[in-house]
Amino acid sequence: CSLQSECKVPFIHVGNQVVSELGPIIQFTKAKGHSLSDVLDDVQRAEMKAYMELMNNMLLTAELYIQWCDETTAAEITRPRYSSPYPWPLKHILAYQKQWEVRRKMSAVGWAEKTLEQVYEDVAQCCQALSQRLGTQMYFFNRQPTELDALVFGHLFTILTTQLTSNELSDKVKTYSNLLTFVHRIEQTYFEDQGGGLSS
Amino acid sequence: MGTVHARSLDPLPMQGPDLGVHADDVEVIDVEPETKQEVLENKDVVVQRVHIDGLGRTKEDLLGYEIADVFTAKNLIDVMKKSHDAREKLLHLGIFRKVEVVIDTSEGEDALPNGLDVTFEVTELRRLTGSYNTMVGNNEGSMVLGLKLPNILGRAEKLTFQFSYGTKETSYGLSFFKPKPGHFDRNVSVNLYKVTGQFPWSSLRETDRGISTEFNFPIWKTNHTLKWEGVWRELGCLARTASFAVREESGHSLKSSLSHAMVIDTRNSAILPKKGILLKINQELAGYTGGDVSFLKEDFEIQLNRRLFWDSVLSASLWGGMLLPIGDKPTCIADRFYLGGPTSVRGFSMYSIGPQSEGDYLGGEAFWASGAHLYTPLPFRPGRGGFGDLFRMHFFLNAGNLCRLDYGEGPRSHLQKLAECIRWSYGAGIVLRLGNIARLELNYCVPMGVQSGDRICDGVQFGAGIRFL
């Protein structure tokens, strides 16, 4: 994100305020009187939080691992993509700096020793948990979308639409047909006028 | 015999009792014709040899240029003068701690009767000198470690390293300097640095990491600098409340620029000059040698000083500049000009004139500023000839303007913009000279022509600066 070095996506710009990342944005809209999880009871809300943590701890870390720690993906896709806005030699400096940062984070959370297969296994487990929770419902909690739906959609949609060196990651998601339908439904309901997107 | 001689010199002694004393004095003079000194004073001499004693790592060929003039001296006075000049030149190289000159008659087999030997006794600077400072300012404390290796390769080259570790930022600079032997003013330097600047008037933080190479050379009465600089700039916001216009500028950019500067300076002092002129012209072309920042930047500075009655000095200055982006990208906030503050257009807050967004000043692409000052000594001149000479009173009139350029409109409307809504101010104050590098000012200012969005400092304003209008 070019807006500020500490600032991360997603962000919203309201008046003269910039709020970045999902958590603060949820807090911000809640403070303004809008919340998607108001209809939930305490147990459901706790459950929602747990699943969101699962997303952040497992899926997000796995995505980072595959992008930056798998050398083939990093060299062919991630580094060129990350460095595309910058001129030589800054592009190389910034890309390697970012890679080093991510790898340091991986060793901090104990993922540095994992192999790619183990990471794919973690993704599969995560998807299975989500798939079981979703079942045949429209959204994770009955008929109303919540913050969890937004987060899951964001991650799965990105995984499904991003071309990597191998399709293994998106194939893991595609094995769960109810998750696929879920992503399609949200895309059609909320983003269909945007064009492009997921082609089955 | 001595007394006889004395009488002949002084046949009518004024005071009887002193006569004997006089006689003794004259006796000493009387011996002189026997020494060579009197002979040499008026006649031609030849400088046969010049020695330099005390050289360690300094290469002798470097010093040949500095002392060559001594050989051309034709009489003793000339020898002394040229030796003195050579001593000054040697000290100017910055490689000797001490230089002493000894002039003696030549000795040895080939010694001419009117031959002289000049010996420079030099003490070289140490191989490594260091300094350690602590600095406090801008809500930040830092310690500065400096290392200097003078004369590192034996031909007046210099390597300096400065490292500053602060509570908020660290910065460093490494610089290598090499003069051309015999022409100290022609030199090359290479710098490697990281500096961090905080600009609260723009809520902006800038970290620069860069490398630069520069050539300095004089042409006639002017000094020129040619420079290439490649700098990786990282812009960020100082606070979360920074305006969106400043946030949009955040991120990384790479500037590679060629610049040329020309300076003519005939002033007698840089800080409180009494006479002389200063003309500075800067031009910078970025983007043709790489990087993602492209612009052409021109700016100039003129200062004229004239001494009036009673030690007062009238000083007039004019600044101006323009920044033209090349290509489609707009100019970057870090490249634009800023105006206002206690050493430019007084009566306005630091860099707080012109385009702004939610209180963050964005700078302009064209500006001009001018000032007229009358400097006088302090009333009743306390501390005259000493401490009081560091102070001056001044009365000033400053004016200036700054604007962004909308490139569709053409040059006429740009000039019109700069001529409209002129910010100006007048006032009086006291100036304190700090060495020959900086000055402090305490002024009472009355800002006029204030436009909406400008931040003013009506009344007493304090400031320090090395560059001033």
XYZ file of C-alpha atoms in Angstrom:
669
model
C 0.000 0.000 0.000
C 1.474 3.295 -1.030
C -0.583 5.367 1.369
C 1.610 4.834 4.344
C 4.245 2.297 5.107
C 2.477 1.024 8.235
C -0.909 1.104 6.536
C -2.281 -2.201 5.268
C -5.129 -3.175 3.021
C -8.063 -3.040 3.180
C -8.559 0.583 4.069
C -11.373 3.101 3.955
C -11.167 6.838 3.589
C -13.877 8.708 5.473
C -13.626 12.462 5.640
C -10.084 13.135 6.721
C -9.689 9.749 8.388
C -8.080 6.689 6.964
C -8.911 3.402 8.654
C -6.908 0.394 7.621
C -7.269 -3.368 8.151
C -10.421 -5.345 8.768
C -10.471 -5.157 12.582
C -10.286 -1.372 12.852
C -12.773 -0.967 9.993
C -15.287 -3.187 11.811
C -14.715 -1.174 14.993
C -15.130 2.054 13.053
C -18.418 1.081 11.403
C -19.658 -0.272 14.713
C -18.929 3.091 16.332
C -21.006 4.699 13.588
C -23.880 2.307 14.413
C -23.504 -0.351 11.740
C -22.608 -3.902 12.514
C -23.221 -7.118 10.672
C -22.899 -9.284 13.751
C -25.601 -7.538 15.855
C -28.106 -10.277 15.080
C -25.842 -12.963 16.534
C -26.016 -14.146 20.108
C -22.923 -14.270 22.303
C -22.103 -17.892 21.538
C -22.335 -17.324 17.825
C -20.278 -14.190 18.087
C -17.550 -16.067 19.943
C -17.695 -18.777 17.321
C -17.398 -16.181 14.588
C -14.347 -14.668 16.259
C -12.764 -18.123 16.517
C -13.218 -18.782 12.812
C -11.859 -15.364 11.953
C -8.776 -16.119 14.013
C -8.415 -19.409 12.182
C -8.487 -17.521 8.914
C -5.873 -15.041 10.060
C -3.586 -17.577 11.676
C -3.804 -20.396 9.183
C -4.952 -19.263 5.782
C -3.220 -15.887 5.806
C 0.064 -17.365 6.979
C -0.207 -20.151 4.429
C -0.802 -17.626 1.654
C 2.256 -15.650 2.743
C 4.310 -18.834 2.966
C 3.398 -19.980 -0.523
C 4.001 -16.531 -2.005
C 7.331 -15.715 -0.382
C 8.889 -18.885 1.009
C 8.374 -21.187 -1.954
C 11.311 -20.051 -4.049
C 9.712 -20.898 -7.424
C 6.600 -18.868 -6.680
C 8.633 -16.025 -5.159
C 10.982 -15.777 -8.130
C 8.387 -16.205 -10.870
C 5.388 -14.426 -9.461
C 5.622 -12.690 -6.132
C 8.821 -10.667 -6.454
C 8.083 -9.422 -10.009
C 4.527 -8.553 -8.965
C 5.602 -6.779 -5.793
C 8.356 -4.808 -7.468
C 6.475 -3.850 -10.633
C 5.792 -0.198 -9.662
C 9.428 0.562 -8.877
C 12.400 1.333 -11.091
C 15.652 -0.596 -11.171
C 17.498 -1.075 -8.754
C 14.909 -0.158 -6.169
C 12.609 -3.011 -7.312
C 15.137 -5.642 -6.266
C 15.972 -3.985 -2.969
C 12.326 -3.662 -1.957
C 11.328 -7.158 -3.089
C 14.152 -8.855 -1.217
C 13.518 -6.662 1.801
C 9.887 -7.779 1.839
C 10.837 -11.418 1.356
C 13.274 -11.230 4.225
C 10.588 -9.619 6.393
C 8.060 -12.365 5.619
C 10.595 -15.119 6.241
C 11.441 -13.592 9.584
C 7.766 -13.574 10.442
C 7.523 -17.241 9.432
C 10.321 -18.237 11.759
C 8.680 -16.205 14.529
C 5.449 -18.223 14.210
C 7.381 -21.470 13.766
C 6.556 -22.025 10.097
C 10.079 -21.701 8.757
C 10.734 -25.431 9.054
C 7.532 -26.474 7.315
C 7.578 -27.942 3.842
C 5.251 -26.828 1.070
C 3.281 -30.086 1.397
C 2.679 -29.467 5.092
C 1.415 -25.982 4.289
C -0.997 -27.319 1.641
C -2.182 -29.802 4.238
C -2.868 -26.925 6.650
C -4.863 -25.119 3.964
C -6.881 -28.268 3.325
C -7.646 -28.604 7.030
C -8.676 -24.991 7.256
C -10.969 -25.326 4.239
C -12.466 -28.485 5.663
C -13.294 -26.688 8.898
C -14.911 -23.851 6.995
C -16.783 -26.215 4.728
C -18.166 -28.155 7.703
C -19.261 -24.962 9.453
C -20.958 -23.660 6.324
C -22.744 -26.908 5.500
C -25.684 -26.163 3.274
C -26.405 -22.701 4.664
C -26.296 -19.572 2.524
C -23.902 -17.852 4.881
C -21.886 -18.996 7.884
C -24.572 -17.820 10.287
C -27.960 -18.501 8.721
C -29.187 -16.135 6.048
C -27.334 -12.993 7.148
C -23.796 -12.325 6.026
C -21.363 -11.385 8.807
C -17.766 -10.164 9.034
C -16.627 -13.781 8.806
C -18.311 -14.151 5.434
C -16.521 -11.046 4.221
C -13.157 -12.330 5.413
C -13.612 -15.830 3.994
C -14.842 -14.463 0.693
C -11.861 -12.113 0.471
C -9.346 -14.886 0.971
C -11.001 -17.631 -1.068
C -11.825 -15.348 -3.967
C -8.208 -14.243 -4.120
C -6.930 -17.817 -3.974
C -9.314 -18.901 -6.728
C -8.546 -16.037 -9.081
C -4.788 -15.721 -8.645
C -2.602 -17.575 -11.110
C 0.363 -19.177 -9.370
C 3.070 -21.542 -10.633
C 0.909 -24.525 -9.713
C -2.831 -24.861 -9.166
C -2.428 -26.883 -6.009
C -3.637 -24.137 -3.699
C -6.810 -23.339 -5.641
C -7.414 -27.079 -6.184
C -7.488 -27.550 -2.423
C -10.297 -24.997 -2.181
C -12.130 -26.369 -5.218
C -12.542 -29.770 -3.565
C -15.159 -28.195 -1.292
C -18.103 -27.489 -3.545
C -20.115 -25.643 -0.895
C -17.271 -23.132 -0.461
C -17.186 -22.594 -4.227
C -20.940 -21.958 -4.352
C -20.555 -19.597 -1.396
C -17.904 -17.525 -3.214
C -20.006 -17.425 -6.405
C -23.075 -16.355 -4.455
C -21.330 -13.459 -2.732
C -19.681 -12.366 -5.945
C -23.001 -12.363 -7.800
C -24.930 -10.698 -4.991
C -22.496 -7.928 -4.110
C -19.988 -7.523 -6.908
C -21.731 -8.609 -10.092
C -21.706 -5.161 -11.724
C -17.909 -4.996 -11.316
C -17.384 -7.355 -14.260
C -14.580 -9.864 -14.735
C -13.994 -12.137 -11.774
C -14.365 -15.837 -11.351
C -14.969 -17.962 -14.397
C -16.015 -21.399 -13.392
C 86.263 52.653 18.370
C 82.690 52.054 19.288
C 82.375 55.309 21.115
C 83.849 57.210 18.275
C 81.330 55.728 15.939
C 78.575 56.633 18.367
C 79.593 60.188 18.485
C 79.629 60.448 14.804
C 76.073 59.146 14.702
C 74.879 61.262 17.518
C 77.071 64.322 17.772
C 74.623 66.259 19.902
C 73.419 63.999 22.698
C 70.185 65.291 24.242
C 70.829 63.793 27.628
C 74.279 63.517 29.045
C 73.785 60.547 31.421
C 72.295 58.365 28.678
C 75.310 58.673 26.501
C 77.005 55.565 27.760
C 73.929 53.421 27.156
C 73.639 54.731 23.638
C 77.197 53.924 23.030
C 76.584 50.280 23.987
C 73.584 49.995 21.678
C 75.440 51.375 18.767
C 78.315 49.055 19.357
C 75.981 46.141 18.572
C 74.909 47.769 15.323
C 78.494 48.374 14.571
C 79.137 44.627 14.348
C 76.450 44.138 11.700
C 78.322 44.957 8.531
C 80.368 41.826 9.200
C 77.287 39.498 8.868
C 75.602 38.548 5.609
C 72.199 39.789 6.644
C 72.619 43.352 5.591
C 74.093 42.314 2.319
C 71.139 40.104 1.460
C 68.456 42.535 2.373
C 68.977 44.664 -0.660
C 70.687 42.387 -3.087
C 69.488 39.517 -5.184
C 69.292 36.148 -3.561
C 68.781 32.679 -4.943
C 66.666 30.115 -3.207
C 68.775 27.035 -3.666
C 66.885 24.422 -1.756
C 63.524 24.006 -0.142
C 63.282 21.285 2.455
C 60.194 19.885 4.007
C 60.895 18.220 7.298
C 58.555 15.976 9.195
C 56.816 14.229 6.288
C 55.445 10.812 7.050
C 52.764 9.499 4.738
C 52.439 12.655 2.631
C 53.704 12.234 -0.923
C 56.273 14.876 -1.839
C 55.013 15.470 -5.370
C 51.832 16.945 -3.928
C 53.758 19.591 -2.018
C 55.914 20.523 -4.994
C 52.997 22.521 -6.396
C 52.452 24.398 -3.182
C 56.056 25.467 -2.630
C 57.125 26.023 -6.261
C 56.630 29.766 -5.944
C 59.329 30.097 -3.305
C 62.012 29.371 -5.928
C 60.986 32.399 -7.945
C 61.782 34.860 -5.114
C 64.519 37.316 -6.004
C 65.230 39.115 -2.744
C 64.895 38.400 0.931
C 61.603 40.221 1.419
C 60.201 38.243 -1.483
C 61.476 34.986 -0.014
C 59.750 35.742 3.267
C 56.526 36.715 1.565
C 56.438 33.703 -0.715
C 57.377 31.347 2.100
C 54.519 32.758 4.078
C 52.143 32.209 1.158
C 53.413 28.675 0.757
C 52.861 28.059 4.459
C 49.263 29.233 4.136
C 48.773 26.936 1.161
C 50.199 23.988 3.057
C 47.902 24.628 5.985
C 44.964 25.002 3.579
C 45.483 21.420 2.420
C 44.161 20.306 5.755
C 46.828 17.670 6.261
C 49.210 19.451 8.642
C 48.627 20.442 12.203
C 51.565 22.865 12.253
C 53.840 24.391 9.640
C 56.917 26.422 10.568
C 59.286 28.166 8.183
C 63.031 28.536 8.675
C 65.068 30.578 6.211
C 68.847 30.148 6.346
C 71.894 30.716 4.187
C 72.938 27.819 2.045
C 75.691 25.602 3.276
C 77.708 22.911 1.605
C 79.992 22.645 -1.373
C 77.711 24.092 -3.995
C 76.457 26.919 -1.806
C 76.337 30.253 -3.553
C 77.351 33.336 -1.588
C 73.807 34.687 -1.971
C 72.104 31.293 -1.751
C 69.289 30.584 0.701
C 67.705 27.405 1.973
C 64.081 27.447 3.050
C 62.916 24.726 5.392
C 59.292 23.977 6.197
C 58.977 22.067 9.406
C 55.622 20.351 9.294
C 53.677 18.237 11.724
C 51.186 15.933 10.053
C 47.709 15.382 11.373
C 47.063 12.030 12.950
C 45.862 9.224 10.729
C 42.544 9.062 12.462
C 40.733 11.729 14.370
C 37.383 11.301 16.020
C 34.717 13.386 17.628
C 31.720 12.658 19.735
C 28.764 14.965 20.271
C 25.323 14.805 21.690
C 22.564 16.889 20.212
C 19.123 17.754 21.442
C 16.398 19.316 19.374
C 12.944 18.798 17.854
C 11.859 16.519 20.719
C 14.695 14.253 19.859
C 18.076 13.518 21.304
C 20.900 11.991 19.379
C 24.516 11.161 19.678
C 26.823 11.882 16.809
C 30.004 9.977 16.222
C 32.435 11.366 13.691
C 35.591 9.816 12.286
C 38.007 11.564 9.991
C 40.964 10.093 8.139
C 42.877 13.068 6.741
C 45.444 12.556 4.029
C 44.536 8.898 3.794
C 46.424 8.136 0.569
C 49.122 10.768 1.018
C 47.815 13.341 -1.443
C 45.428 15.337 0.739
C 42.550 12.899 0.251
C 40.103 12.791 3.090
C 37.674 10.159 4.248
C 35.016 11.180 6.720
C 32.343 9.154 8.393
C 29.558 10.452 10.533
C 27.055 8.353 12.365
C 24.161 9.741 14.318
C 22.101 7.533 16.562
C 18.950 9.232 17.768
C 15.982 8.353 19.898
C 13.861 8.416 16.732
C 16.145 8.151 13.764
C 19.589 6.999 12.804
C 21.528 8.500 9.974
C 24.987 8.186 8.566
C 27.240 9.651 5.935
C 30.454 8.460 4.391
C 32.416 10.823 2.217
C 35.614 10.611 0.227
C 37.274 13.791 -0.961
C 40.162 14.163 -3.365
C 41.647 17.445 -4.564
C 43.666 17.822 -7.744
C 47.336 18.210 -6.775
C 48.293 21.853 -7.045
C 44.675 22.969 -7.441
C 42.962 22.429 -4.151
C 39.811 24.159 -5.447
C 39.380 21.486 -8.098
C 38.223 18.426 -6.303
C 36.059 15.369 -6.493
C 34.011 13.922 -3.733
C 31.870 10.827 -3.400
C 29.251 10.575 -0.711
C 27.148 7.762 0.607
C 24.442 8.640 3.073
C 21.202 8.001 4.839
C 19.337 10.937 6.289
C 15.933 11.234 7.828
C 14.003 14.445 7.932
C 10.800 15.276 9.717
C 8.708 18.075 8.289
C 5.877 18.814 10.702
C 4.474 21.609 8.507
C 3.673 18.927 5.926
C 3.152 16.039 8.414
C 5.814 14.348 6.368
C 8.724 12.128 7.182
C 11.380 11.521 4.577
C 14.154 8.948 4.652
C 16.777 9.322 1.980
C 19.425 6.775 1.151
C 21.678 7.917 -1.561
C 24.960 8.145 -3.311
C 26.370 11.218 -4.965
C 29.450 12.252 -6.865
C 30.436 15.846 -7.281
C 33.088 17.846 -9.057
C 34.017 21.301 -7.866
C 36.028 23.652 -10.002
C 36.520 27.379 -10.330
C 36.192 29.253 -13.596
C 37.392 32.844 -13.459
C 35.594 34.329 -10.449
C 32.903 31.686 -10.231
C 32.748 28.349 -8.499
C 30.998 25.498 -10.193
C 29.711 22.208 -8.920
C 28.598 19.366 -11.134
C 26.837 16.610 -9.341
C 25.147 13.323 -9.974
C 22.919 12.004 -7.260
C 20.981 8.798 -6.977
C 18.676 8.700 -4.017
C 16.070 6.267 -2.785
C 13.447 8.289 -1.007
C 10.900 6.878 1.345
C 8.088 9.202 2.283
C 5.708 8.562 5.133
C 3.329 10.386 7.401
C 4.364 11.784 10.727
C 1.005 11.162 12.331
C -2.232 9.302 11.655
C -3.922 12.679 11.302
C -1.934 13.518 8.192
C -4.092 14.714 5.346
C -4.949 12.400 2.490
C -3.030 14.597 0.056
C 0.163 13.861 1.992
C -0.687 10.152 2.422
C -1.069 9.826 -1.321
C 2.549 10.925 -1.715
C 3.810 8.233 0.650
C 5.890 5.372 -0.579
C 9.166 4.719 -2.314
C 10.683 6.614 -5.180
C 14.052 6.704 -6.839
C 15.522 9.953 -8.028
C 18.547 10.112 -10.242
C 19.536 13.628 -11.093
C 22.264 15.692 -12.666
C 22.725 19.130 -11.237
C 24.875 22.140 -11.760
C 25.450 24.990 -9.366
C 27.275 28.218 -9.944
C 28.259 30.602 -7.182
C 29.818 34.046 -7.252
C 30.488 35.355 -3.786
C 32.352 38.597 -3.231
C 30.952 39.239 0.238
C 33.343 39.782 3.101
C 31.384 37.497 5.396
C 28.640 34.966 4.807
C 26.487 35.815 7.799
C 26.553 39.567 8.370
C 28.205 40.917 5.223
C 29.155 44.572 4.930
C 29.792 44.626 1.220
C 29.780 42.457 -1.837
C 27.365 40.366 -3.814
C 26.238 36.780 -3.865
C 24.806 35.073 -6.893
C 23.810 31.438 -6.805
C 22.215 29.566 -9.653
C 21.126 25.966 -9.307
C 19.718 23.658 -11.908
C 18.723 20.082 -11.563
C 17.554 17.640 -14.194
C 16.094 14.426 -12.875
C 14.916 11.365 -14.728
C 17.267 11.094 -17.704
C 19.731 8.903 -15.873
C 17.190 6.499 -14.413
C 14.748 6.507 -11.561
C 11.037 7.235 -11.588
C 11.130 10.958 -10.834
C 11.449 13.358 -13.761
C 11.651 17.091 -13.476
C 13.642 20.171 -14.310
C 14.273 22.490 -11.411
C 15.825 25.930 -11.605
C 16.430 28.340 -8.789
C 18.545 31.347 -8.027
C 19.567 33.573 -5.166
C 20.931 37.123 -5.380
C 22.121 39.269 -2.502
C 23.575 42.776 -2.721
C 25.176 44.557 0.205
C 26.170 48.177 0.452
C 27.762 50.014 3.326
C 26.034 53.231 4.356
C 26.759 55.873 7.013
C 27.619 54.953 10.622
C 28.496 51.340 10.011
C 25.054 50.522 8.749
C 24.576 48.190 5.811
C 21.798 48.044 3.272
C 21.144 44.569 1.973
C 18.768 43.488 -0.765
C 18.047 39.956 -1.830
C 15.913 38.111 -4.319
C 15.149 34.405 -4.586
C 13.199 32.601 -7.227
C 12.646 29.162 -8.602
C 10.569 26.942 -10.793
C 9.944 23.218 -10.952
C 8.713 21.676 -14.183
C 7.656 18.030 -14.226
C 8.691 16.067 -17.280
C 6.148 13.530 -18.474
C 2.694 12.841 -17.097
C 3.512 12.365 -13.456
C 2.878 15.350 -11.201
C 5.695 16.695 -9.049
C 6.508 15.065 -5.737
C 5.980 16.820 -2.425
C 9.649 16.319 -1.578
C 10.861 18.218 -4.634
C 8.635 21.272 -4.368
C 9.559 24.676 -2.975
C 8.475 25.947 0.394
C 8.327 29.500 1.656
C 7.822 31.300 4.924
C 9.552 31.264 8.275
C 11.859 33.326 10.441
C 14.674 33.404 7.895
C 12.691 33.726 4.669
C 9.391 35.609 4.534
C 9.311 36.660 8.180
C 6.018 36.939 10.029
C 4.794 33.651 8.563
C 5.326 30.293 10.230
C 7.967 27.905 8.979
C 7.159 26.887 5.388
C 3.529 27.795 5.903
C 2.655 29.767 2.802
C 0.670 28.600 -0.166
C -1.193 25.438 -1.134
C -2.245 23.274 1.781
C -4.568 20.435 2.595
C -6.098 20.201 6.063
C -3.214 22.175 7.530
C -0.463 20.237 5.772
C 1.506 22.461 3.423
C 2.097 20.906 0.038
C 4.627 23.342 -1.399
C 4.640 25.051 -4.744
C 6.173 24.668 -8.147
C 7.094 28.315 -8.597
C 8.116 30.904 -6.069
C 9.825 34.194 -5.586
C 10.838 36.050 -2.457
C 12.673 39.262 -1.844
C 13.918 41.196 1.116
C 15.334 44.597 1.914
C 17.243 44.967 5.174
C 18.909 47.828 6.941
C 21.467 46.500 9.405
C 22.773 48.869 12.054
C 24.949 48.409 15.134
C 23.100 48.154 18.433
C 21.936 51.492 19.850
C 24.701 53.111 21.996
C 26.963 50.281 20.792
C 27.485 48.266 23.983
C 30.423 45.852 23.865
C 31.937 47.615 20.894
C 34.986 45.904 19.448
C 34.138 42.675 21.236
C 31.020 40.746 22.073
C 28.754 43.556 20.861
C 30.020 43.179 17.322
C 28.275 39.828 17.064
C 24.945 41.639 17.250
C 23.145 43.822 14.739
C 19.789 45.485 14.680
C 17.833 45.219 11.505
C 14.742 46.672 9.900
C 13.276 44.574 7.173
C 10.708 44.386 4.465
C 10.080 40.910 3.019
C 7.770 39.855 0.240
C 7.176 36.663 -1.645
C 4.756 34.304 -3.251
C 4.445 30.627 -3.963
C 2.022 28.755 -6.171
C 1.403 25.519 -7.966
C 1.356 25.584 -11.703
C -1.461 24.280 -13.732
C 0.309 23.430 -16.916
C -2.618 23.874 -19.245
C -2.771 27.616 -18.743
C 0.449 28.816 -20.290
C 3.260 30.985 -18.960
C 1.304 34.250 -18.868
C -1.153 33.049 -16.274
C 1.698 31.592 -14.210
C 3.361 34.977 -13.982
C 0.028 36.508 -13.140
C -0.476 34.012 -10.318
C 2.875 34.921 -8.806
C 2.072 38.621 -9.004
C -1.352 38.257 -7.356
C -1.946 37.935 -3.630
C 1.626 38.761 -2.631
C 2.512 37.898 0.961
C 4.664 40.533 2.589
C 5.778 41.602 6.010
C 7.815 44.229 7.758
C 9.392 44.576 11.161
C 12.558 44.989 13.163
C 14.735 42.794 15.300
C 18.099 41.719 16.562
C 20.470 39.405 14.735
C 23.185 37.369 16.449
C 25.995 35.918 14.422
C 27.022 32.397 15.440
C 30.506 31.833 14.127
C 30.548 32.209 10.408
C 27.947 29.541 9.766
C 24.603 30.508 11.227
C 22.625 33.281 12.743
C 19.874 33.730 15.278
C 17.149 36.320 14.852
C 14.633 37.715 17.258
C 12.169 39.851 15.365
C 8.945 41.724 15.776
C 7.033 41.052 12.595
C 3.878 42.407 11.027
C 2.651 40.016 8.328
C 0.581 41.537 5.535
C -1.177 40.163 2.496
C -2.065 36.989 4.367
C -4.114 34.547 2.289
C -6.531 32.025 3.724
C -4.657 28.888 4.716
C -1.411 30.664 5.567
C -0.166 30.265 9.110
C 1.189 33.494 10.514
C 3.354 34.491 13.401
C 2.137 37.962 14.278
C 4.487 39.680 16.697
C 7.638 38.196 18.139
C 9.282 35.494 16.062
C 12.487 33.652 16.832
C 14.503 31.757 14.329
C 17.855 30.333 13.402
C 19.189 29.674 9.968
C 22.137 29.266 7.698
C 20.344 30.596 4.647
C 18.326 33.743 4.948
C 16.490 36.298 2.887
